[in-house]
Amino acid sequence: MRAVVLQSNYLPWKGYFDLIHDCDVFIFYDEANYTKNDWRNRNRIYSPNGLQWLTIPIPRESVHLKISQVRIIDRYWQKKHLKVIRYAYESAPYFVQLEPLLEEFYVRKTWESLTELNHDMIERISRLLGIHTRFLDSKDFELQGGRTSRLLDLLTKVGADEYLTGPSAKEYLNPEEPLFRAKGIRITYKDYSGYPSYRQQSRPFIHQVSILDLLANIKLEEIGSYIWGWREEGQGPRQPSPTEGASAHRS
């Protein structure tokens, strides 16, 4: 069984959902420390005016807490983010696909927990994309030891024989690989290269933006082919047309 163990992010980029798609069980690991200027409470969208940050305001003391302990105390950020997203993508060809999500995320509910918000958004978008991966939460397990020991303990308890992770983890995991092999767990590092381009609201083309960008610009049934489907045997990345990645800028 292939497992991913990862901190939750706010409106993650497509690579995050690529990981979710490729595993049998995805375990949120929000018992890790909150890190400032990371993706836990912010991400980027790509409007006709260029890149824009969406950042959830959180208390300063959050840097001393676990991600799962971070509270959202601002009562106006949802309206602000909704307004910015609408402005960025209202002219996109498939903005209608975003509207139910925006209503659910920013209008119907008031969020107090960063973890609750991120988990809900990630799971909701995953199901919308047709991903059937099982989601678990590390807080529901009693884990022992330091960083690597806790990870191994978690993987063992869910019955994983393969651990899928991002390429940035290779530096610190390489020395630990014998410990994983001893537990019968193989480590696989995800390759994020080769994603096909598509028509965005601005240029040049940028991959590292929130999944909202794909949801607004590509028909729902075709989004998978831009994240994982292009890797099917005999298929390379789709080549964009000369006009893709460009559109008129709004003044």
PDB file of C-alpha atoms in Angstrom:
ATOM      1  CA  MET A   1       0.000   0.000   0.000  1.00  0.00           C
ATOM      2  CA  ARG A   2       1.328   3.415  -0.968  1.00  0.00           C
ATOM      3  CA  ALA A   3       1.016   6.225   1.571  1.00  0.00           C
ATOM      4  CA  VAL A   4       1.702   9.973   1.674  1.00  0.00           C
ATOM      5  CA  VAL A   5       2.259  11.843   4.950  1.00  0.00           C
ATOM      6  CA  LEU A   6       2.140  15.589   4.524  1.00  0.00           C
ATOM      7  CA  GLN A   7       1.222  18.855   6.216  1.00  0.00           C
ATOM      8  CA  SER A   8      -1.960  20.491   5.001  1.00  0.00           C
ATOM      9  CA  ASN A   9      -1.716  23.540   2.721  1.00  0.00           C
ATOM     10  CA  TYR A  10      -4.142  26.295   1.819  1.00  0.00           C
ATOM     11  CA  LEU A  11      -5.585  25.760  -1.680  1.00  0.00           C
ATOM     12  CA  PRO A  12      -2.534  23.709  -2.795  1.00  0.00           C
ATOM     13  CA  TRP A  13      -0.983  23.607  -6.252  1.00  0.00           C
ATOM     14  CA  LYS A  14      -1.583  20.731  -8.671  1.00  0.00           C
ATOM     15  CA  GLY A  15       1.502  18.798  -7.497  1.00  0.00           C
ATOM     16  CA  TYR A  16      -0.126  18.337  -4.091  1.00  0.00           C
ATOM     17  CA  PHE A  17      -3.155  16.716  -5.744  1.00  0.00           C
ATOM     18  CA  ASP A  18      -0.828  14.662  -7.925  1.00  0.00           C
ATOM     19  CA  LEU A  19       0.537  13.117  -4.719  1.00  0.00           C
ATOM     20  CA  ILE A  20      -2.976  12.505  -3.399  1.00  0.00           C
ATOM     21  CA  HIS A  21      -4.012  10.834  -6.641  1.00  0.00           C
ATOM     22  CA  ASP A  22      -0.993   8.520  -6.671  1.00  0.00           C
ATOM     23  CA  CYS A  23      -1.389   7.082  -3.176  1.00  0.00           C
ATOM     24  CA  ASP A  24      -3.839   4.722  -1.484  1.00  0.00           C
ATOM     25  CA  VAL A  25      -3.931   6.642   1.773  1.00  0.00           C
ATOM     26  CA  PHE A  26      -3.087  10.289   2.409  1.00  0.00           C
ATOM     27  CA  ILE A  27      -2.289  11.200   6.003  1.00  0.00           C
ATOM     28  CA  PHE A  28      -2.471  14.818   7.102  1.00  0.00           C
ATOM     29  CA  TYR A  29       0.451  15.489   9.416  1.00  0.00           C
ATOM     30  CA  ASP A  30      -0.558  18.731  11.111  1.00  0.00           C
ATOM     31  CA  GLU A  31       1.012  17.738  14.413  1.00  0.00           C
ATOM     32  CA  ALA A  32       4.199  19.259  12.999  1.00  0.00           C
ATOM     33  CA  ASN A  33       5.192  22.806  13.961  1.00  0.00           C
ATOM     34  CA  TYR A  34       3.666  25.676  12.051  1.00  0.00           C
ATOM     35  CA  THR A  35       6.244  27.345   9.776  1.00  0.00           C
ATOM     36  CA  LYS A  36       6.043  31.025   8.884  1.00  0.00           C
ATOM     37  CA  ASN A  37       6.005  32.122   5.229  1.00  0.00           C
ATOM     38  CA  ASP A  38       5.147  28.606   4.112  1.00  0.00           C
ATOM     39  CA  TRP A  39       2.118  27.200   2.281  1.00  0.00           C
ATOM     40  CA  ARG A  40       0.069  26.347   5.380  1.00  0.00           C
ATOM     41  CA  ASN A  41      -1.977  29.549   5.294  1.00  0.00           C
ATOM     42  CA  ARG A  42      -1.226  31.054   1.905  1.00  0.00           C
ATOM     43  CA  ASN A  43      -0.994  30.386  -1.809  1.00  0.00           C
ATOM     44  CA  ARG A  44      -0.918  32.183  -5.134  1.00  0.00           C
ATOM     45  CA  ILE A  45      -3.418  32.696  -7.929  1.00  0.00           C
ATOM     46  CA  TYR A  46      -2.757  34.029 -11.426  1.00  0.00           C
ATOM     47  CA  SER A  47      -5.040  36.847 -12.488  1.00  0.00           C
ATOM     48  CA  PRO A  48      -4.969  38.914 -15.706  1.00  0.00           C
ATOM     49  CA  ASN A  49      -2.868  41.356 -13.676  1.00  0.00           C
ATOM     50  CA  GLY A  50      -0.333  38.714 -12.690  1.00  0.00           C
ATOM     51  CA  LEU A  51       0.447  36.727  -9.553  1.00  0.00           C
ATOM     52  CA  GLN A  52      -1.490  37.506  -6.384  1.00  0.00           C
ATOM     53  CA  TRP A  53      -1.025  36.107  -2.896  1.00  0.00           C
ATOM     54  CA  LEU A  54      -3.940  34.851  -0.836  1.00  0.00           C
ATOM     55  CA  THR A  55      -2.884  34.825   2.814  1.00  0.00           C
ATOM     56  CA  ILE A  56      -5.027  33.862   5.784  1.00  0.00           C
ATOM     57  CA  PRO A  57      -4.108  36.158   8.700  1.00  0.00           C
ATOM     58  CA  ILE A  58      -3.183  34.231  11.826  1.00  0.00           C
ATOM     59  CA  PRO A  59      -1.903  35.250  15.278  1.00  0.00           C
ATOM     60  CA  ARG A  60       1.832  35.928  15.667  1.00  0.00           C
ATOM     61  CA  GLU A  61       2.144  33.319  18.387  1.00  0.00           C
ATOM     62  CA  SER A  62       1.274  30.621  15.829  1.00  0.00           C
ATOM     63  CA  VAL A  63       5.003  30.177  15.152  1.00  0.00           C
ATOM     64  CA  HIS A  64       5.196  28.487  18.554  1.00  0.00           C
ATOM     65  CA  LEU A  65       2.327  26.096  17.867  1.00  0.00           C
ATOM     66  CA  LYS A  66       1.587  22.942  15.945  1.00  0.00           C
ATOM     67  CA  ILE A  67      -0.306  23.472  12.689  1.00  0.00           C
ATOM     68  CA  SER A  68      -3.328  21.762  14.254  1.00  0.00           C
ATOM     69  CA  GLN A  69      -3.343  24.368  17.041  1.00  0.00           C
ATOM     70  CA  VAL A  70      -3.383  27.442  14.783  1.00  0.00           C
ATOM     71  CA  ARG A  71      -6.587  29.436  15.096  1.00  0.00           C
ATOM     72  CA  ILE A  72      -8.080  31.909  12.630  1.00  0.00           C
ATOM     73  CA  ILE A  73      -9.296  34.984  14.480  1.00  0.00           C
ATOM     74  CA  ASP A  74      -9.822  37.431  11.606  1.00  0.00           C
ATOM     75  CA  ARG A  75     -13.486  37.664  10.589  1.00  0.00           C
ATOM     76  CA  TYR A  76     -13.049  39.466   7.261  1.00  0.00           C
ATOM     77  CA  TRP A  77     -10.454  37.432   5.386  1.00  0.00           C
ATOM     78  CA  GLN A  78     -13.065  35.186   3.755  1.00  0.00           C
ATOM     79  CA  LYS A  79     -14.827  38.113   2.108  1.00  0.00           C
ATOM     80  CA  LYS A  80     -11.479  39.506   0.955  1.00  0.00           C
ATOM     81  CA  HIS A  81     -10.319  36.213  -0.557  1.00  0.00           C
ATOM     82  CA  LEU A  82     -13.669  35.650  -2.234  1.00  0.00           C
ATOM     83  CA  LYS A  83     -13.500  39.099  -3.826  1.00  0.00           C
ATOM     84  CA  VAL A  84      -9.925  38.608  -5.049  1.00  0.00           C
ATOM     85  CA  ILE A  85     -10.628  35.152  -6.505  1.00  0.00           C
ATOM     86  CA  ARG A  86     -13.760  36.349  -8.272  1.00  0.00           C
ATOM     87  CA  TYR A  87     -11.931  39.275  -9.796  1.00  0.00           C
ATOM     88  CA  ALA A  88      -9.017  37.067 -10.882  1.00  0.00           C
ATOM     89  CA  TYR A  89     -11.088  34.357 -12.563  1.00  0.00           C
ATOM     90  CA  GLU A  90     -14.530  35.721 -13.420  1.00  0.00           C
ATOM     91  CA  SER A  91     -13.496  35.991 -17.083  1.00  0.00           C
ATOM     92  CA  ALA A  92     -11.927  32.512 -17.169  1.00  0.00           C
ATOM     93  CA  PRO A  93     -13.690  29.988 -19.434  1.00  0.00           C
ATOM     94  CA  TYR A  94     -14.717  27.622 -16.618  1.00  0.00           C
ATOM     95  CA  PHE A  95     -15.260  30.001 -13.740  1.00  0.00           C
ATOM     96  CA  VAL A  96     -18.680  28.382 -13.270  1.00  0.00           C
ATOM     97  CA  GLN A  97     -16.832  25.305 -11.906  1.00  0.00           C
ATOM     98  CA  LEU A  98     -15.403  27.445  -9.115  1.00  0.00           C
ATOM     99  CA  GLU A  99     -18.616  29.063  -7.975  1.00  0.00           C
ATOM    100  CA  PRO A 100     -19.977  26.155  -5.857  1.00  0.00           C
ATOM    101  CA  LEU A 101     -16.589  25.825  -4.135  1.00  0.00           C
ATOM    102  CA  LEU A 102     -16.381  29.542  -3.441  1.00  0.00           C
ATOM    103  CA  GLU A 103     -19.859  29.491  -1.944  1.00  0.00           C
ATOM    104  CA  GLU A 104     -18.959  26.523   0.240  1.00  0.00           C
ATOM    105  CA  PHE A 105     -15.533  27.769   1.349  1.00  0.00           C
ATOM    106  CA  TYR A 106     -16.124  31.489   1.793  1.00  0.00           C
ATOM    107  CA  VAL A 107     -19.840  32.124   2.337  1.00  0.00           C
ATOM    108  CA  ARG A 108     -21.599  29.256   4.102  1.00  0.00           C
ATOM    109  CA  LYS A 109     -19.142  28.663   6.913  1.00  0.00           C
ATOM    110  CA  THR A 110     -16.913  30.667   9.229  1.00  0.00           C
ATOM    111  CA  TRP A 111     -13.592  28.950   9.898  1.00  0.00           C
ATOM    112  CA  GLU A 112     -11.782  29.048  13.225  1.00  0.00           C
ATOM    113  CA  SER A 113      -9.193  26.281  12.735  1.00  0.00           C
ATOM    114  CA  LEU A 114      -6.565  26.395   9.962  1.00  0.00           C
ATOM    115  CA  THR A 115      -6.347  22.609   9.934  1.00  0.00           C
ATOM    116  CA  GLU A 116     -10.100  22.146   9.634  1.00  0.00           C
ATOM    117  CA  LEU A 117     -10.264  24.610   6.761  1.00  0.00           C
ATOM    118  CA  ASN A 118      -7.331  23.074   4.859  1.00  0.00           C
ATOM    119  CA  HIS A 119      -8.517  19.498   5.328  1.00  0.00           C
ATOM    120  CA  ASP A 120     -12.020  20.323   4.158  1.00  0.00           C
ATOM    121  CA  MET A 121     -10.848  22.232   1.092  1.00  0.00           C
ATOM    122  CA  ILE A 122      -8.326  19.573   0.073  1.00  0.00           C
ATOM    123  CA  GLU A 123     -10.750  16.686   0.469  1.00  0.00           C
ATOM    124  CA  ARG A 124     -13.564  18.546  -1.297  1.00  0.00           C
ATOM    125  CA  ILE A 125     -11.387  19.443  -4.280  1.00  0.00           C
ATOM    126  CA  SER A 126      -9.944  15.926  -4.440  1.00  0.00           C
ATOM    127  CA  ARG A 127     -13.407  14.393  -4.736  1.00  0.00           C
ATOM    128  CA  LEU A 128     -14.345  16.976  -7.356  1.00  0.00           C
ATOM    129  CA  LEU A 129     -11.308  15.881  -9.383  1.00  0.00           C
ATOM    130  CA  GLY A 130     -12.410  12.257  -9.147  1.00  0.00           C
ATOM    131  CA  ILE A 131      -9.742  11.183  -6.650  1.00  0.00           C
ATOM    132  CA  HIS A 132     -10.833   8.335  -4.346  1.00  0.00           C
ATOM    133  CA  THR A 133      -7.826   8.231  -2.012  1.00  0.00           C
ATOM    134  CA  ARG A 134      -8.559   7.583   1.673  1.00  0.00           C
ATOM    135  CA  PHE A 135      -7.745  10.473   4.023  1.00  0.00           C
ATOM    136  CA  LEU A 136      -6.486  10.011   7.582  1.00  0.00           C
ATOM    137  CA  ASP A 137      -5.217  12.348  10.306  1.00  0.00           C
ATOM    138  CA  SER A 138      -1.992  11.722  12.233  1.00  0.00           C
ATOM    139  CA  LYS A 139      -3.579  13.073  15.429  1.00  0.00           C
ATOM    140  CA  ASP A 140      -5.658   9.902  15.575  1.00  0.00           C
ATOM    141  CA  PHE A 141      -2.520   7.773  16.096  1.00  0.00           C
ATOM    142  CA  GLU A 142      -0.293   7.435  19.143  1.00  0.00           C
ATOM    143  CA  LEU A 143       3.202   7.962  17.774  1.00  0.00           C
ATOM    144  CA  GLN A 144       6.553   7.583  19.506  1.00  0.00           C
ATOM    145  CA  GLY A 145      10.069   8.969  19.107  1.00  0.00           C
ATOM    146  CA  GLY A 146      11.578  11.718  16.973  1.00  0.00           C
ATOM    147  CA  ARG A 147      10.776  12.887  13.457  1.00  0.00           C
ATOM    148  CA  THR A 148      11.793   9.770  11.527  1.00  0.00           C
ATOM    149  CA  SER A 149      10.649   7.337  14.211  1.00  0.00           C
ATOM    150  CA  ARG A 150       7.195   8.916  14.290  1.00  0.00           C
ATOM    151  CA  LEU A 151       6.941   8.768  10.511  1.00  0.00           C
ATOM    152  CA  LEU A 152       7.956   5.103  10.436  1.00  0.00           C
ATOM    153  CA  ASP A 153       5.570   4.340  13.274  1.00  0.00           C
ATOM    154  CA  LEU A 154       2.722   5.997  11.377  1.00  0.00           C
ATOM    155  CA  LEU A 155       3.497   4.220   8.094  1.00  0.00           C
ATOM    156  CA  THR A 156       3.722   0.884   9.888  1.00  0.00           C
ATOM    157  CA  LYS A 157       0.407   1.380  11.656  1.00  0.00           C
ATOM    158  CA  VAL A 158      -1.465   2.052   8.403  1.00  0.00           C
ATOM    159  CA  GLY A 159       0.174  -0.958   6.727  1.00  0.00           C
ATOM    160  CA  ALA A 160       2.169   0.966   4.109  1.00  0.00           C
ATOM    161  CA  ASP A 161       4.890  -0.763   2.107  1.00  0.00           C
ATOM    162  CA  GLU A 162       5.703   2.346   0.048  1.00  0.00           C
ATOM    163  CA  TYR A 163       6.170   5.934   1.156  1.00  0.00           C
ATOM    164  CA  LEU A 164       5.582   8.546  -1.545  1.00  0.00           C
ATOM    165  CA  THR A 165       6.996  11.994  -0.888  1.00  0.00           C
ATOM    166  CA  GLY A 166       8.157  15.132  -2.669  1.00  0.00           C
ATOM    167  CA  PRO A 167      11.683  15.582  -4.067  1.00  0.00           C
ATOM    168  CA  SER A 168      12.644  18.122  -1.390  1.00  0.00           C
ATOM    169  CA  ALA A 169      12.504  15.362   1.244  1.00  0.00           C
ATOM    170  CA  LYS A 170      15.352  13.447  -0.385  1.00  0.00           C
ATOM    171  CA  GLU A 171      18.079  15.418   1.371  1.00  0.00           C
ATOM    172  CA  TYR A 172      17.005  14.478   4.885  1.00  0.00           C
ATOM    173  CA  LEU A 173      15.562  11.039   4.082  1.00  0.00           C
ATOM    174  CA  ASN A 174      18.537   9.616   2.188  1.00  0.00           C
ATOM    175  CA  PRO A 175      20.532   8.802   5.364  1.00  0.00           C
ATOM    176  CA  GLU A 176      17.418   7.252   6.908  1.00  0.00           C
ATOM    177  CA  GLU A 177      16.535   4.903   4.040  1.00  0.00           C
ATOM    178  CA  PRO A 178      18.050   1.805   5.750  1.00  0.00           C
ATOM    179  CA  LEU A 179      15.546   2.293   8.592  1.00  0.00           C
ATOM    180  CA  PHE A 180      12.690   2.266   6.098  1.00  0.00           C
ATOM    181  CA  ARG A 181      14.034  -0.828   4.333  1.00  0.00           C
ATOM    182  CA  ALA A 182      14.272  -2.589   7.674  1.00  0.00           C
ATOM    183  CA  LYS A 183      10.542  -1.997   8.088  1.00  0.00           C
ATOM    184  CA  GLY A 184       9.815  -3.218   4.557  1.00  0.00           C
ATOM    185  CA  ILE A 185       8.934   0.258   3.310  1.00  0.00           C
ATOM    186  CA  ARG A 186      10.201   1.600  -0.003  1.00  0.00           C
ATOM    187  CA  ILE A 187      10.639   5.373  -0.466  1.00  0.00           C
ATOM    188  CA  THR A 188       9.561   6.910  -3.788  1.00  0.00           C
ATOM    189  CA  TYR A 189      10.300  10.537  -4.600  1.00  0.00           C
ATOM    190  CA  LYS A 190       7.714  12.301  -6.712  1.00  0.00           C
ATOM    191  CA  ASP A 191       8.847  13.935  -9.952  1.00  0.00           C
ATOM    192  CA  TYR A 192       6.998  17.187 -10.604  1.00  0.00           C
ATOM    193  CA  SER A 193       8.623  17.882 -13.970  1.00  0.00           C
ATOM    194  CA  GLY A 194       6.843  17.692 -17.319  1.00  0.00           C
ATOM    195  CA  TYR A 195       3.414  19.052 -16.450  1.00  0.00           C
ATOM    196  CA  PRO A 196       1.628  20.244 -19.615  1.00  0.00           C
ATOM    197  CA  SER A 197       0.865  23.926 -20.059  1.00  0.00           C
ATOM    198  CA  TYR A 198      -2.613  25.312 -20.608  1.00  0.00           C
ATOM    199  CA  ARG A 199      -4.141  28.706 -21.258  1.00  0.00           C
ATOM    200  CA  GLN A 200      -3.876  30.911 -18.188  1.00  0.00           C
ATOM    201  CA  GLN A 201      -5.235  34.404 -17.542  1.00  0.00           C
ATOM    202  CA  SER A 202      -1.777  35.938 -17.811  1.00  0.00           C
ATOM    203  CA  ARG A 203       1.738  35.217 -19.048  1.00  0.00           C
ATOM    204  CA  PRO A 204       4.355  33.835 -18.921  1.00  0.00           C
ATOM    205  CA  PHE A 205       2.980  30.430 -17.996  1.00  0.00           C
ATOM    206  CA  ILE A 206       3.482  29.539 -14.313  1.00  0.00           C
ATOM    207  CA  HIS A 207       2.956  26.067 -12.842  1.00  0.00           C
ATOM    208  CA  GLN A 208       3.356  26.983  -9.161  1.00  0.00           C
ATOM    209  CA  VAL A 209      -0.102  28.419  -8.486  1.00  0.00           C
ATOM    210  CA  SER A 210      -3.165  27.161  -6.645  1.00  0.00           C
ATOM    211  CA  ILE A 211      -5.323  24.378  -8.081  1.00  0.00           C
ATOM    212  CA  LEU A 212      -7.976  27.087  -8.477  1.00  0.00           C
ATOM    213  CA  ASP A 213      -6.158  28.131 -11.638  1.00  0.00           C
ATOM    214  CA  LEU A 214      -6.812  24.791 -13.323  1.00  0.00           C
ATOM    215  CA  LEU A 215     -10.389  24.666 -12.061  1.00  0.00           C
ATOM    216  CA  ALA A 216     -11.102  28.051 -13.633  1.00  0.00           C
ATOM    217  CA  ASN A 217      -9.323  27.501 -16.932  1.00  0.00           C
ATOM    218  CA  ILE A 218      -9.817  23.829 -17.848  1.00  0.00           C
ATOM    219  CA  LYS A 219     -12.968  21.740 -18.195  1.00  0.00           C
ATOM    220  CA  LEU A 220     -13.377  19.594 -15.067  1.00  0.00           C
ATOM    221  CA  GLU A 221     -13.310  16.282 -16.939  1.00  0.00           C
ATOM    222  CA  GLU A 222      -9.972  17.219 -18.529  1.00  0.00           C
ATOM    223  CA  ILE A 223      -8.108  18.543 -15.486  1.00  0.00           C
ATOM    224  CA  GLY A 224      -6.698  15.122 -14.596  1.00  0.00           C
ATOM    225  CA  SER A 225      -4.873  14.968 -17.920  1.00  0.00           C
ATOM    226  CA  TYR A 226      -2.930  18.087 -16.911  1.00  0.00           C
ATOM    227  CA  ILE A 227      -1.892  16.646 -13.528  1.00  0.00           C
ATOM    228  CA  TRP A 228      -1.457  12.878 -13.854  1.00  0.00           C
ATOM    229  CA  GLY A 229      -3.114  11.645 -17.055  1.00  0.00           C
ATOM    230  CA  TRP A 230      -0.353  12.841 -19.387  1.00  0.00           C
ATOM    231  CA  ARG A 231       2.021  10.274 -17.887  1.00  0.00           C
ATOM    232  CA  GLU A 232       0.086   7.376 -19.371  1.00  0.00           C
ATOM    233  CA  GLU A 233       2.260   5.024 -21.379  1.00  0.00           C
ATOM    234  CA  GLY A 234       3.132   6.317 -24.814  1.00  0.00           C
ATOM    235  CA  GLN A 235       2.112   9.893 -24.012  1.00  0.00           C
ATOM    236  CA  GLY A 236       4.401  12.782 -23.347  1.00  0.00           C
ATOM    237  CA  PRO A 237       3.402  16.225 -22.137  1.00  0.00           C
ATOM    238  CA  ARG A 238       0.852  17.848 -24.407  1.00  0.00           C
ATOM    239  CA  GLN A 239       2.338  20.717 -26.374  1.00  0.00           C
ATOM    240  CA  PRO A 240       0.459  24.015 -25.932  1.00  0.00           C
ATOM    241  CA  SER A 241      -0.698  26.020 -28.911  1.00  0.00           C
ATOM    242  CA  PRO A 242       1.116  29.297 -29.699  1.00  0.00           C
ATOM    243  CA  THR A 243      -1.621  31.275 -27.942  1.00  0.00           C
ATOM    244  CA  GLU A 244      -1.676  29.263 -24.741  1.00  0.00           C
ATOM    245  CA  GLY A 245      -0.307  30.848 -21.622  1.00  0.00           C
ATOM    246  CA  ALA A 246      -1.363  34.274 -22.863  1.00  0.00           C
ATOM    247  CA  SER A 247      -4.495  36.365 -22.697  1.00  0.00           C
ATOM    248  CA  ALA A 248      -5.346  40.013 -22.686  1.00  0.00           C
ATOM    249  CA  HIS A 249      -4.332  41.841 -19.516  1.00  0.00           C
ATOM    250  CA  ARG A 250      -6.997  43.756 -17.655  1.00  0.00           C
ATOM    251  CA  SER A 251      -5.946  47.341 -17.048  1.00  0.00           C
TER     252      SER A 251
END
